[in-house]
Amino acid sequence: MAESGSKVVSLDEAGRMIARHKVISLAGSHSVNSPMALIRAAIRNGATGLTIIPPVTTAIATDLMIAAGCVDTFYLSYIGFETLGFAPGFRAAVEAGKLRVIEGDEPFVLLGTRAAAGGYPFIPVPAGVYDGTDLPRLNPMLKKIKDPHTGAECYAIPALHADCCILHAQECDELGNAQFWGGNNQEPDKAAAAKTVIISTERIVSLDHTRKNVDRVTLPGHKVSAVVHVPFGAHPTASPGVYGADEPHLKIYFDAVRKGETKTYLDRFVAPKTQAEYLDQVGLDNIFALQENA
Amino acid sequence: MAEAAISGSNDYAIPELMAVAMARTLGREDGNLGGVGAAAVVPMAAARLAVLTTAPNLWWFCGGASGLNPTFDRLPRSSADPRAAIGSTGKKNMLDVVDMGITGGWDWGFNGGLQIDMYGNINMIGIGTYPQLKVRGPGTVGTIWTGTLRRPYLYTMHHTARVLVEKCDYISGPGYLTGGNSRWDKVQNTTEGPQLLFTPLAIMDFEPDSKRMRLKSVNPGYTVEDVKKNTGFDLVIPKDLPNTAPPSAEELFVLRNHVDRDGVLKGVRATIG
């Protein structure tokens, strides 16, 4: 029986919620803990003209949205597939002039998110952090100001607010009290900086389970709008403690997009309407094998 | 066209040699705190190997998985892989990492680039005219910290004149900027600037006054001519140039049995040309 105040919705409903928004933020690093099922659902539901505020490092989560043509503007810190190579969808979109990039970095995305989370209009950093680089020249959002107390020069990193934040949790109860295992804790600020927060989770746990494990609850649910139960919802990225990243699948994606065969990938892996149909495409034997590399 | 870099020996692969050379260097950082980030499988192996050989009291932070001093023995391909945090003694939030970047709290770190120039500046932004770049790079991420961390160490897995250029198209990580003391007109003066560059072919350092990149040792199997031919600017070439010492049997034993039991390094792509 559902808890009073349950926020549980279907994957398809979550996809429609995401697609109604313009500025989307997410967490998860590289090929770890990306809310992939939510992203696929948003693409199926016609998400378009999005602005993306990614985590400081990102790979297929955001590259897939770009390759699918959903993204207009991208706040960049790092996007890449590490040993596989450059992010193919991102690279093609920029080189074709189809994607607006805000040339940021680790502090720009992190502190911009912190500012938005805390209600600060901007966060100043010492000018020496950026003066030796081309970032202030390429990114007009990095504005030079004077410290009103000391007169020292600073760059003001603006608050980066999002409409909708999407996250993948290992455990979450129906009220949105979530556990994110592994990673580096970018989720709380990302959630606080957004109007709507949607969480997909490997398991929906009871409120009793949350109460018994409160030290492991990394995000209290009061700001969470919706919870979606999606086992293997981070696939093909890793879900810490549950399964490893699917490297052969990442390569299938990487090769398809690089060869201009994005549509083949989308038809096979994004079009399936339910997570069960998606897992059929991936193959249950492949999925179970990933549990050995959690 | 790029070709695979081959070591001068059947006993080890180039990425293994690079990891060993980096680990030896980290001996001078024993007791200090540093870290590795994205696309850093070779420096990750080096830091773990250093703890077991040259720097038992090294403090090191392992990228996206955010573990301090992990003790994995199966080298993950990415620092963000949760298994990269196995056996850590602590974890850092991303916000702590940025705070320490701003305050200059990192003693050492490894950084790479799409381009690296003769003064050790790094470009992760791209090549060509902004914004519709000819080659869009992956983004600046933490390369900005080469301007604040005390001793940056640089590396690339591709020794080619396309990566090692006279001048970066864009600077995302400041090295010695235009040489001499120009770096310290712009960045915090608590820093020492790039120390070394590790490539599949050689190890470079920087001439003390001009801050121009200088050849330090050539990896076994290659010659000074190979290095010159594949570098896009004139390196300072000292007389009596040594070869990089090949990995010892002990270093290889520790690397393969206690750091990289799956032989991940052997499969890492290292190229020249």
XYZ file of C-alpha atoms in Angstrom:
567
model
C 0.000 0.000 0.000
C 1.270 3.443 -0.901
C 2.487 5.733 1.848
C 0.500 8.865 2.540
C 2.100 11.610 0.456
C 3.656 9.100 -1.926
C 5.482 10.762 -4.832
C 5.768 7.634 -6.945
C 4.986 8.123 -10.632
C 5.475 5.994 -13.736
C 8.571 6.302 -15.893
C 6.464 7.672 -18.723
C 4.904 10.329 -16.485
C 8.391 11.332 -15.308
C 9.472 11.626 -18.950
C 6.553 13.968 -19.642
C 7.419 16.073 -16.575
C 11.039 16.475 -17.717
C 10.023 17.298 -21.283
C 7.854 20.183 -20.032
C 10.925 21.978 -18.661
C 13.725 23.909 -20.338
C 16.698 23.975 -17.947
C 17.624 20.474 -16.819
C 20.353 19.619 -14.316
C 21.716 16.235 -13.343
C 24.370 14.513 -11.242
C 26.460 11.352 -11.590
C 30.077 11.396 -12.784
C 31.412 10.201 -16.136
C 29.837 6.782 -16.661
C 28.554 6.408 -13.120
C 25.073 6.918 -11.668
C 23.531 8.851 -14.539
C 19.706 8.930 -14.627
C 19.659 7.163 -17.998
C 16.120 5.731 -17.919
C 14.749 9.206 -17.101
C 16.767 10.666 -19.980
C 15.450 8.080 -22.421
C 11.894 8.756 -21.198
C 12.371 12.514 -21.671
C 13.654 11.977 -25.240
C 10.666 9.730 -26.038
C 8.344 12.407 -24.710
C 9.714 15.019 -27.088
C 12.088 17.016 -24.862
C 13.463 19.805 -27.019
C 15.312 23.119 -26.796
C 16.866 22.094 -23.480
C 19.591 23.877 -21.551
C 21.710 21.349 -19.665
C 23.584 21.976 -16.406
C 25.589 18.767 -16.062
C 27.746 17.473 -13.234
C 31.421 18.488 -13.453
C 32.171 15.394 -15.526
C 29.668 13.768 -17.847
C 29.564 11.275 -20.693
C 26.667 9.376 -22.301
C 23.960 10.978 -20.125
C 24.311 14.369 -21.763
C 25.886 13.225 -25.035
C 22.783 11.124 -25.763
C 20.466 14.112 -25.239
C 22.663 16.197 -27.550
C 22.895 13.455 -30.196
C 19.092 13.049 -30.057
C 18.731 16.745 -30.878
C 17.104 17.758 -27.561
C 19.689 20.336 -26.447
C 20.253 23.983 -27.441
C 22.618 25.146 -24.698
C 25.192 23.273 -22.660
C 27.049 24.422 -19.537
C 30.402 22.766 -20.065
C 32.892 21.542 -17.517
C 33.934 18.201 -19.052
C 32.230 15.808 -21.410
C 34.084 12.772 -22.704
C 34.266 9.004 -22.791
C 37.761 8.829 -21.218
C 39.593 5.850 -22.766
C 37.058 5.606 -25.651
C 37.588 9.196 -26.776
C 35.794 12.514 -27.231
C 32.025 12.701 -26.739
C 30.799 12.083 -30.303
C 27.378 13.761 -30.165
C 28.698 16.857 -28.405
C 31.650 17.184 -30.733
C 29.551 16.823 -33.894
C 26.939 19.317 -32.653
C 29.515 21.991 -31.793
C 31.508 21.519 -34.961
C 28.285 21.831 -36.977
C 27.358 25.027 -35.111
C 24.221 23.441 -33.614
C 24.993 23.719 -29.908
C 25.633 26.773 -27.779
C 28.341 26.054 -25.220
C 28.868 28.067 -22.048
C 32.619 27.578 -21.611
C 32.854 26.644 -17.936
C 34.907 24.332 -15.779
C 34.793 22.592 -12.381
C 34.435 25.734 -10.199
C 32.039 27.421 -12.653
C 29.536 24.553 -12.619
C 30.036 23.580 -8.967
C 30.020 27.066 -7.450
C 27.297 28.280 -9.817
C 25.155 25.407 -8.575
C 26.150 26.157 -4.956
C 25.121 29.785 -5.430
C 21.735 28.795 -6.819
C 21.261 26.202 -4.054
C 22.000 28.716 -1.320
C 20.254 31.718 -2.851
C 23.485 33.643 -3.400
C 23.374 35.801 -6.552
C 26.958 34.843 -7.411
C 30.100 33.436 -5.845
C 33.334 35.402 -6.267
C 36.654 33.626 -6.829
C 40.091 35.275 -6.813
C 41.023 36.643 -10.247
C 44.194 34.535 -10.225
C 42.114 31.398 -10.676
C 41.088 32.490 -14.195
C 43.467 35.251 -15.306
C 46.009 32.890 -16.844
C 43.339 31.221 -18.979
C 41.081 32.077 -21.923
C 37.877 31.279 -20.024
C 36.934 34.893 -19.111
C 37.357 35.846 -22.778
C 35.206 32.940 -23.995
C 32.580 32.978 -21.244
C 30.842 36.351 -20.771
C 29.112 34.986 -17.661
C 32.454 35.211 -15.830
C 32.432 38.876 -14.873
C 35.323 40.668 -13.206
C 34.387 42.598 -10.075
C 36.167 44.245 -7.164
C 35.930 42.821 -3.672
C 34.070 45.662 -1.882
C 36.025 44.937 1.313
C 39.600 44.743 0.046
C 39.461 46.074 -3.505
C 40.990 42.826 -4.818
C 39.863 41.648 -8.236
C 37.546 38.650 -8.442
C 35.465 36.825 -10.995
C 31.771 36.475 -10.151
C 30.379 33.038 -11.000
C 26.610 33.481 -11.444
C 23.988 31.299 -9.795
C 22.993 28.430 -12.106
C 19.326 27.686 -11.419
C 17.569 24.734 -13.030
C 13.904 24.074 -13.728
C 14.202 20.350 -13.243
C 16.895 18.193 -11.648
C 17.055 14.490 -12.495
C 18.969 12.041 -10.292
C 19.434 8.295 -9.973
C 19.478 6.799 -6.460
C 20.351 3.325 -5.259
C 17.573 3.402 -2.653
C 14.737 5.855 -2.193
C 11.459 5.717 -0.299
C 8.107 6.922 -1.604
C 8.615 10.373 -0.080
C 11.899 10.917 -1.901
C 14.360 10.308 0.945
C 17.222 9.024 -1.166
C 20.513 7.206 -0.820
C 23.180 7.874 -3.455
C 26.002 5.377 -3.020
C 29.518 6.209 -4.168
C 30.199 9.427 -6.042
C 31.149 12.815 -4.659
C 27.916 14.260 -3.363
C 26.962 16.680 -6.103
C 23.281 15.697 -5.686
C 22.157 17.872 -2.728
C 23.145 21.198 -4.305
C 21.852 20.125 -7.707
C 18.488 19.305 -6.099
C 18.381 22.497 -4.048
C 19.133 24.605 -7.141
C 16.109 23.228 -9.055
C 12.359 23.888 -8.886
C 11.415 20.280 -9.630
C 13.405 17.215 -8.553
C 12.791 13.785 -10.061
C 14.534 10.694 -8.717
C 14.755 7.294 -10.338
C 15.786 4.501 -8.011
C 16.987 0.905 -8.158
C 14.726 0.043 -5.198
C 11.841 1.731 -3.492
C 12.353 1.126 0.212
C 10.013 1.521 3.139
C 9.992 4.535 5.432
C 11.088 2.141 8.182
C 14.134 1.249 6.082
C 14.937 4.951 5.691
C 14.597 5.483 9.445
C 16.888 2.542 10.215
C 19.550 3.783 7.750
C 19.261 7.534 8.209
C 23.046 8.054 8.236
C 23.100 6.825 4.643
C 20.288 9.089 3.434
C 22.155 11.695 1.393
C 19.111 13.655 0.194
C 16.055 14.253 2.402
C 12.903 14.092 0.324
C 11.189 17.395 1.129
C 12.178 18.989 -2.184
C 11.629 15.868 -4.273
C 8.658 16.070 -6.643
C 8.563 12.565 -8.082
C 10.060 9.126 -7.472
C 10.263 6.484 -10.186
C 11.070 2.834 -9.600
C 13.472 1.795 -12.384
C 15.713 -1.218 -11.731
C 18.931 -0.850 -13.754
C 17.853 2.744 -14.363
C 21.461 3.965 -14.597
C 22.391 1.433 -17.304
C 24.656 1.650 -19.323
C 26.386 3.717 -16.611
C 27.300 2.125 -13.292
C 25.121 2.057 -10.200
C 27.585 1.941 -7.277
C 27.184 -1.189 -5.183
C 24.591 -2.601 -7.605
C 26.215 -3.034 -11.046
C 29.184 -1.805 -13.055
C 29.210 0.304 -16.221
C 28.424 -1.602 -19.425
C 31.585 -0.821 -21.375
C 30.633 -2.832 -24.499
C 27.310 -0.958 -24.615
C 29.065 2.404 -24.221
C 31.207 1.445 -27.192
C 28.115 0.517 -29.243
C 26.736 3.988 -28.526
C 30.070 5.702 -29.156
C 30.626 3.970 -32.504
C 27.041 4.493 -33.677
C 27.071 8.248 -33.030
C 30.566 8.701 -34.402
C 29.520 7.009 -37.651
C 26.417 9.180 -37.936
C 24.156 6.233 -37.080
C 22.528 7.833 -34.043
C 19.063 6.916 -35.312
C 19.916 3.210 -35.281
C 20.879 3.501 -31.614
C 17.810 5.570 -30.732
C 15.447 3.164 -32.501
C 16.880 0.183 -30.704
C 17.608 1.499 -27.214
C 15.617 4.712 -26.645
C 12.360 3.896 -28.443
C 11.357 0.952 -26.150
C 8.600 2.393 -23.976
C 9.239 0.443 -20.796
C 12.375 -0.432 -18.853
C 11.572 -4.134 -19.342
C 11.580 -3.703 -23.130
C 14.846 -1.786 -22.890
C 16.452 -4.529 -20.803
C 15.295 -7.089 -23.385
C 17.227 -5.145 -26.014
C 20.344 -5.071 -23.843
C 19.965 -8.740 -22.925
C 19.390 -10.016 -19.410
C 22.569 -12.111 -19.474
C 24.550 -8.940 -20.185
C 22.733 -7.080 -17.416
C 23.281 -9.803 -14.823
C 26.989 -10.013 -15.708
C 27.337 -6.333 -14.774
C 26.285 -7.160 -11.219
C 29.589 -8.987 -10.828
C 31.445 -5.670 -11.314
C 29.531 -3.475 -8.884
C 48.961 9.080 -39.097
C 49.327 8.029 -35.486
C 50.820 4.643 -34.770
C 50.957 2.639 -31.546
C 53.930 3.447 -29.355
C 55.984 0.294 -28.778
C 58.421 -0.085 -25.914
C 61.966 -1.136 -26.717
C 61.379 -4.402 -24.887
C 59.006 -7.345 -24.799
C 59.017 -7.074 -21.012
C 56.651 -4.141 -20.598
C 54.212 -1.891 -22.456
C 54.634 1.884 -22.848
C 51.795 2.781 -20.414
C 53.489 0.558 -17.814
C 56.790 2.360 -18.360
C 55.003 5.710 -18.017
C 53.281 4.643 -14.786
C 56.612 3.489 -13.338
C 58.346 6.731 -14.338
C 55.551 8.786 -12.778
C 55.671 6.689 -9.590
C 59.406 7.304 -9.258
C 58.764 11.030 -9.607
C 56.074 10.915 -6.930
C 58.782 9.850 -4.494
C 59.549 13.541 -4.119
C 55.920 14.168 -3.085
C 55.952 11.653 -0.211
C 53.769 13.049 2.584
C 52.119 15.571 0.246
C 48.531 15.661 -1.007
C 47.601 15.495 -4.669
C 45.181 13.963 -7.084
C 44.174 12.667 -10.487
C 41.031 13.347 -12.493
C 39.386 12.421 -15.782
C 41.049 10.153 -18.356
C 43.808 9.424 -15.850
C 44.215 5.652 -15.789
C 48.032 5.875 -16.062
C 48.502 8.487 -13.281
C 46.063 6.454 -11.113
C 48.298 3.422 -11.504
C 51.329 5.609 -10.791
C 49.937 7.007 -7.544
C 48.974 3.548 -6.278
C 52.399 2.177 -7.297
C 54.154 5.125 -5.633
C 52.461 4.336 -2.309
C 53.818 0.759 -2.569
C 57.317 1.789 -3.645
C 58.617 5.375 -3.569
C 56.124 7.334 -1.442
C 54.561 5.268 1.355
C 53.080 8.375 2.978
C 51.633 9.915 -0.155
C 48.129 11.379 0.160
C 46.193 11.084 -3.067
C 42.683 11.776 -4.234
C 41.159 9.612 -6.924
C 38.840 11.670 -9.161
C 35.123 10.989 -9.602
C 34.954 8.101 -7.124
C 36.382 10.607 -4.630
C 38.351 8.223 -2.448
C 41.459 9.355 -0.604
C 44.291 6.816 -0.632
C 42.402 3.920 -2.238
C 44.076 0.497 -2.122
C 42.598 -1.218 -5.182
C 44.719 -3.914 -6.776
C 42.611 -4.160 -9.943
C 43.199 -0.845 -11.684
C 39.882 0.645 -12.847
C 39.787 2.313 -16.265
C 38.233 5.471 -14.828
C 38.790 7.375 -11.597
C 34.988 7.686 -11.408
C 34.496 3.895 -11.317
C 33.201 3.122 -7.808
C 35.893 0.455 -7.555
C 38.493 3.246 -7.691
C 37.479 4.119 -4.114
C 38.028 0.605 -2.729
C 39.922 0.643 0.556
C 40.032 4.434 0.826
C 40.766 6.156 4.129
C 38.334 8.995 3.474
C 36.182 10.663 0.860
C 35.989 14.225 -0.426
C 32.924 16.026 -1.682
C 33.301 17.722 -5.049
C 32.795 21.028 -3.249
C 35.850 20.296 -1.039
C 37.844 19.570 -4.172
C 36.924 22.947 -5.636
C 37.552 24.758 -2.332
C 41.031 23.259 -2.242
C 41.622 24.245 -5.852
C 40.755 27.857 -5.068
C 42.782 27.997 -1.853
C 45.800 26.263 -3.407
C 45.565 23.281 -1.072
C 46.800 20.693 -3.557
C 50.557 19.998 -3.522
C 50.623 18.020 -6.755
C 48.366 16.837 -9.544
C 48.396 15.239 -12.989
C 46.878 17.043 -15.957
C 46.674 16.364 -19.657
C 45.450 18.291 -22.676
C 44.210 18.274 -26.226
C 47.194 20.556 -26.813
C 50.235 21.134 -24.600
C 52.611 23.893 -25.635
C 56.301 24.752 -25.258
C 55.641 26.582 -21.968
C 53.529 23.801 -20.493
C 50.192 25.527 -21.060
C 47.251 23.165 -21.552
C 44.279 23.405 -23.901
C 41.143 21.334 -23.272
C 38.864 23.807 -25.085
C 39.491 23.145 -28.738
C 41.312 23.872 -31.975
C 40.190 26.463 -34.514
C 38.030 29.556 -34.372
C 35.632 29.890 -31.471
C 32.787 29.017 -31.125
C 32.460 26.717 -34.174
C 35.745 24.971 -33.468
C 37.415 22.635 -35.939
C 38.086 20.219 -33.074
C 35.866 20.623 -30.018
C 37.776 19.548 -26.896
C 36.140 17.961 -23.851
C 36.228 21.095 -21.681
C 38.429 22.676 -19.049
C 37.194 20.635 -16.024
C 39.977 20.738 -13.400
C 42.838 21.778 -15.693
C 42.224 25.262 -14.320
C 44.026 24.055 -11.182
C 47.412 24.000 -12.936
C 47.286 27.681 -12.000
C 46.734 27.046 -8.297
C 48.179 23.673 -7.366
C 51.758 23.794 -6.234
C 53.416 21.377 -8.637
C 51.450 20.247 -11.717
C 52.753 17.207 -13.608
C 51.648 16.906 -17.216
C 51.082 13.840 -19.362
C 49.781 12.831 -22.749
C 49.293 9.385 -24.265
C 49.846 10.823 -27.773
C 53.271 12.191 -28.629
C 52.557 14.064 -31.840
C 53.077 17.532 -33.262
C 49.267 17.899 -33.141
C 49.285 17.681 -29.343
C 52.722 19.167 -28.585
C 52.311 22.553 -30.234
C 54.313 25.767 -30.112
C 51.337 27.718 -28.785
C 47.975 26.438 -27.577
C 44.952 27.723 -29.513
C 43.310 28.356 -26.123
C 44.596 28.055 -22.571
C 42.443 26.188 -20.069
C 45.306 25.330 -17.708
C 48.086 27.877 -17.282
C 51.651 26.649 -17.494
C 54.439 29.205 -17.781
C 52.229 31.280 -20.174
C 54.759 33.088 -22.431
C 57.808 31.924 -20.475
C 60.161 33.550 -18.014
C 58.221 34.944 -15.059
C 55.069 35.710 -17.072
C 53.080 33.036 -15.210
C 53.247 34.855 -11.896
C 51.867 38.106 -13.319
C 48.594 36.236 -13.730
C 48.313 33.337 -11.287
C 48.790 32.919 -7.562
C 52.462 33.128 -6.659
C 52.376 30.209 -4.207
C 52.708 27.850 -7.159
C 55.793 26.513 -8.880
C 54.417 25.763 -12.348
C 54.549 22.557 -14.398
C 57.327 20.206 -13.357
C 57.507 17.450 -15.946
C 55.698 16.156 -19.019
C 55.390 12.387 -19.506
C 54.712 11.079 -23.026
C 55.003 7.653 -24.681
C 58.368 8.753 -26.109
C 60.078 10.791 -23.444
C 60.088 12.823 -20.252
C 60.452 16.593 -20.497
C 61.143 19.273 -17.910
C 61.406 23.056 -18.207
C 64.539 25.192 -18.457
C 64.791 27.130 -15.171
C 65.005 30.675 -16.598
C 63.262 30.676 -19.972
C 60.695 28.053 -18.828
C 60.933 26.475 -22.269
C 60.242 22.769 -22.427
C 63.428 20.716 -22.346
C 64.020 17.074 -23.134
C 65.018 15.211 -19.974
C 65.167 11.558 -20.999
C 64.114 9.484 -23.986
C 62.132 6.308 -23.377
C 63.874 3.056 -24.346
C 63.182 2.080 -27.957
C 63.106 5.680 -29.205
C 65.698 8.289 -30.159
C 66.103 12.042 -29.803
C 65.299 12.254 -33.524
C 61.951 10.484 -32.941
C 61.117 12.990 -30.223
C 62.105 16.017 -32.348
C 60.199 14.737 -35.379
C 56.978 14.330 -33.388
C 57.123 17.568 -31.419
C 55.624 20.720 -32.929
C 58.280 23.111 -31.601
C 61.997 23.179 -30.859
C 62.673 21.501 -27.543
C 65.710 22.522 -25.559
C 67.980 19.484 -26.034
C 70.790 19.095 -23.497
C 73.984 17.267 -24.272
C 74.449 13.786 -22.813
C 70.815 12.882 -22.753
C 70.006 9.699 -20.801
C 67.393 7.093 -21.619
C 64.500 6.766 -19.194
C 65.452 3.835 -16.982
C 63.262 0.867 -17.893
C 61.034 -0.597 -15.172
C 62.924 -2.895 -12.824
C 61.731 -6.450 -12.238
C 60.567 -5.385 -8.781
C 58.612 -2.382 -10.077
C 56.896 -4.559 -12.665
C 56.124 -7.226 -10.081
C 54.465 -4.734 -7.749
C 52.648 -3.011 -10.614
C 51.227 -6.237 -12.034
C 50.437 -8.014 -8.780
C 49.335 -5.201 -6.491
C 48.122 -2.366 -8.744
C 46.966 -3.704 -12.102
C 46.216 -7.411 -11.768
C 43.989 -7.354 -14.864
C 46.659 -5.850 -17.118
C 44.552 -2.784 -17.911
C 47.624 -0.629 -18.610
C 48.784 -2.945 -21.396
C 45.565 -2.145 -23.258
C 45.754 1.641 -22.862
C 46.290 3.334 -26.214
C 49.622 5.162 -26.483
C 50.576 6.628 -29.854
C 53.228 8.591 -31.708
C 52.902 10.700 -34.818
